[in-house]
Amino acid sequence: MRPILLKGHERSITVVKYNYDGDLLFTASKDHVPSMWRSENGERIGTFNGHKGTIWDLDPDRFSTRLLTASADATVNLWNCETGEVLHTFIHHGPVRGVAFSQFQ
């Protein structure tokens, strides 16, 4: 296994997760912009723009078609992984520190 250098975030990374199949890598940071990468070569596939605070956690679904992100801006966003579009925003009363899809989908 060789290390992968991911260049793209402007501030410190807060979370890194592989998808279920291991071919994609999802990262989030204090720069407010989660990213999706190819795990084989570190190529950035795209970004998810829309949060106004640090992203503390994220979780891709089983088929890597949707992504949940938890942010210090008191929102959780549900994203379409193919288009980078926000499908729904869940508003909370304070910073959100964790998200996860149910294991029983």
PDB file of C-alpha atoms in Angstrom:
ATOM      1  CA  MET A   1       0.000   0.000   0.000  1.00  0.00           C
ATOM      2  CA  ARG A   2       1.365   3.384  -0.932  1.00  0.00           C
ATOM      3  CA  PRO A   3       0.371   6.697   0.650  1.00  0.00           C
ATOM      4  CA  ILE A   4      -1.942   9.028  -1.253  1.00  0.00           C
ATOM      5  CA  LEU A   5      -1.368  12.780  -1.196  1.00  0.00           C
ATOM      6  CA  LEU A   6      -4.637  14.690  -1.394  1.00  0.00           C
ATOM      7  CA  LYS A   7      -4.213  18.307  -2.441  1.00  0.00           C
ATOM      8  CA  GLY A   8      -7.260  20.511  -2.315  1.00  0.00           C
ATOM      9  CA  HIS A   9      -8.351  21.484   1.191  1.00  0.00           C
ATOM     10  CA  GLU A  10      -7.366  24.938   2.403  1.00  0.00           C
ATOM     11  CA  ARG A  11      -7.650  24.205   6.145  1.00  0.00           C
ATOM     12  CA  SER A  12      -7.118  21.205   8.409  1.00  0.00           C
ATOM     13  CA  ILE A  13      -8.980  17.979   7.632  1.00  0.00           C
ATOM     14  CA  THR A  14     -11.570  16.857  10.188  1.00  0.00           C
ATOM     15  CA  VAL A  15     -12.706  13.501   8.758  1.00  0.00           C
ATOM     16  CA  VAL A  16     -11.695  10.944   6.101  1.00  0.00           C
ATOM     17  CA  LYS A  17     -13.932   8.009   5.086  1.00  0.00           C
ATOM     18  CA  TYR A  18     -13.841   5.346   2.399  1.00  0.00           C
ATOM     19  CA  ASN A  19     -17.055   4.305   0.695  1.00  0.00           C
ATOM     20  CA  TYR A  20     -18.342   0.734   1.070  1.00  0.00           C
ATOM     21  CA  ASP A  21     -16.511  -0.540  -2.035  1.00  0.00           C
ATOM     22  CA  GLY A  22     -13.255   1.224  -1.147  1.00  0.00           C
ATOM     23  CA  ASP A  23     -12.869   2.924  -4.530  1.00  0.00           C
ATOM     24  CA  LEU A  24     -13.854   6.402  -3.310  1.00  0.00           C
ATOM     25  CA  LEU A  25     -12.574   8.533  -0.463  1.00  0.00           C
ATOM     26  CA  PHE A  26     -14.578  11.338   1.153  1.00  0.00           C
ATOM     27  CA  THR A  27     -12.922  14.120   3.144  1.00  0.00           C
ATOM     28  CA  ALA A  28     -14.109  17.142   5.064  1.00  0.00           C
ATOM     29  CA  SER A  29     -12.291  19.999   6.714  1.00  0.00           C
ATOM     30  CA  LYS A  30     -12.530  23.355   8.386  1.00  0.00           C
ATOM     31  CA  ASP A  31     -12.692  25.006   4.938  1.00  0.00           C
ATOM     32  CA  HIS A  32     -16.459  24.199   4.696  1.00  0.00           C
ATOM     33  CA  VAL A  33     -16.087  22.126   1.484  1.00  0.00           C
ATOM     34  CA  PRO A  34     -16.346  18.302   1.569  1.00  0.00           C
ATOM     35  CA  SER A  35     -14.572  16.513  -1.295  1.00  0.00           C
ATOM     36  CA  MET A  36     -14.762  13.179  -3.115  1.00  0.00           C
ATOM     37  CA  TRP A  37     -11.588  11.480  -4.416  1.00  0.00           C
ATOM     38  CA  ARG A  38     -10.558   8.346  -6.326  1.00  0.00           C
ATOM     39  CA  SER A  39      -8.801   6.160  -3.773  1.00  0.00           C
ATOM     40  CA  GLU A  40      -6.505   4.536  -6.347  1.00  0.00           C
ATOM     41  CA  ASN A  41      -4.688   7.736  -7.340  1.00  0.00           C
ATOM     42  CA  GLY A  42      -5.892  10.613  -5.148  1.00  0.00           C
ATOM     43  CA  GLU A  43      -7.603  12.470  -8.018  1.00  0.00           C
ATOM     44  CA  ARG A  44     -10.303  14.810  -6.741  1.00  0.00           C
ATOM     45  CA  ILE A  45     -13.604  14.000  -8.450  1.00  0.00           C
ATOM     46  CA  GLY A  46     -15.574  16.900  -7.033  1.00  0.00           C
ATOM     47  CA  THR A  47     -16.619  19.081  -4.135  1.00  0.00           C
ATOM     48  CA  PHE A  48     -19.854  19.744  -2.288  1.00  0.00           C
ATOM     49  CA  ASN A  49     -20.403  23.496  -1.844  1.00  0.00           C
ATOM     50  CA  GLY A  50     -23.061  24.894   0.459  1.00  0.00           C
ATOM     51  CA  HIS A  51     -22.039  24.794   4.129  1.00  0.00           C
ATOM     52  CA  LYS A  52     -21.005  27.927   6.021  1.00  0.00           C
ATOM     53  CA  GLY A  53     -19.092  26.238   8.834  1.00  0.00           C
ATOM     54  CA  THR A  54     -16.584  23.505   9.617  1.00  0.00           C
ATOM     55  CA  ILE A  55     -17.652  20.045   8.473  1.00  0.00           C
ATOM     56  CA  TRP A  56     -17.282  17.726  11.468  1.00  0.00           C
ATOM     57  CA  ASP A  57     -18.516  14.445  10.018  1.00  0.00           C
ATOM     58  CA  LEU A  58     -19.769  12.826   6.825  1.00  0.00           C
ATOM     59  CA  ASP A  59     -21.128   9.478   5.675  1.00  0.00           C
ATOM     60  CA  PRO A  60     -21.629   8.114   2.150  1.00  0.00           C
ATOM     61  CA  ASP A  61     -24.521   5.691   1.661  1.00  0.00           C
ATOM     62  CA  ARG A  62     -23.990   2.021   0.752  1.00  0.00           C
ATOM     63  CA  PHE A  63     -24.059   2.678  -3.015  1.00  0.00           C
ATOM     64  CA  SER A  64     -22.184   6.025  -2.950  1.00  0.00           C
ATOM     65  CA  THR A  65     -25.122   7.865  -4.512  1.00  0.00           C
ATOM     66  CA  ARG A  66     -25.832  10.076  -1.484  1.00  0.00           C
ATOM     67  CA  LEU A  67     -23.675  11.792   1.133  1.00  0.00           C
ATOM     68  CA  LEU A  68     -24.587  13.197   4.549  1.00  0.00           C
ATOM     69  CA  THR A  69     -22.503  16.031   6.032  1.00  0.00           C
ATOM     70  CA  ALA A  70     -22.639  17.460   9.580  1.00  0.00           C
ATOM     71  CA  SER A  71     -21.572  21.055  10.045  1.00  0.00           C
ATOM     72  CA  ALA A  72     -20.841  23.694  12.654  1.00  0.00           C
ATOM     73  CA  ASP A  73     -23.345  25.912  10.789  1.00  0.00           C
ATOM     74  CA  ALA A  74     -26.104  23.895  12.564  1.00  0.00           C
ATOM     75  CA  THR A  75     -27.140  21.951   9.461  1.00  0.00           C
ATOM     76  CA  VAL A  76     -26.935  18.462   8.013  1.00  0.00           C
ATOM     77  CA  ASN A  77     -26.966  18.314   4.238  1.00  0.00           C
ATOM     78  CA  LEU A  78     -27.993  15.366   2.108  1.00  0.00           C
ATOM     79  CA  TRP A  79     -26.115  15.485  -1.214  1.00  0.00           C
ATOM     80  CA  ASN A  80     -26.335  13.780  -4.592  1.00  0.00           C
ATOM     81  CA  CYS A  81     -22.826  12.372  -5.148  1.00  0.00           C
ATOM     82  CA  GLU A  82     -23.079  12.478  -8.944  1.00  0.00           C
ATOM     83  CA  THR A  83     -24.150  16.114  -9.269  1.00  0.00           C
ATOM     84  CA  GLY A  84     -22.938  17.680  -5.998  1.00  0.00           C
ATOM     85  CA  GLU A  85     -26.453  19.098  -5.519  1.00  0.00           C
ATOM     86  CA  VAL A  86     -27.996  19.501  -2.051  1.00  0.00           C
ATOM     87  CA  LEU A  87     -31.091  17.298  -1.930  1.00  0.00           C
ATOM     88  CA  HIS A  88     -32.209  18.356   1.548  1.00  0.00           C
ATOM     89  CA  THR A  89     -30.979  20.476   4.448  1.00  0.00           C
ATOM     90  CA  PHE A  90     -31.840  19.465   8.014  1.00  0.00           C
ATOM     91  CA  ILE A  91     -31.674  22.489  10.351  1.00  0.00           C
ATOM     92  CA  HIS A  92     -30.628  22.007  13.984  1.00  0.00           C
ATOM     93  CA  HIS A  93     -30.346  24.311  17.021  1.00  0.00           C
ATOM     94  CA  GLY A  94     -26.570  24.082  17.294  1.00  0.00           C
ATOM     95  CA  PRO A  95     -23.452  22.645  15.670  1.00  0.00           C
ATOM     96  CA  VAL A  96     -23.847  19.076  14.395  1.00  0.00           C
ATOM     97  CA  ARG A  97     -20.916  16.801  15.227  1.00  0.00           C
ATOM     98  CA  GLY A  98     -21.973  13.462  13.753  1.00  0.00           C
ATOM     99  CA  VAL A  99     -24.063  11.809  11.024  1.00  0.00           C
ATOM    100  CA  ALA A 100     -24.611   8.269   9.761  1.00  0.00           C
ATOM    101  CA  PHE A 101     -26.876   6.386   7.422  1.00  0.00           C
ATOM    102  CA  SER A 102     -28.813   3.525   8.982  1.00  0.00           C
ATOM    103  CA  GLN A 103     -27.239   0.091   8.581  1.00  0.00           C
ATOM    104  CA  PHE A 104     -30.729  -1.213   7.728  1.00  0.00           C
ATOM    105  CA  GLN A 105     -31.478   0.506   4.431  1.00  0.00           C
TER     106      GLN A 105
END
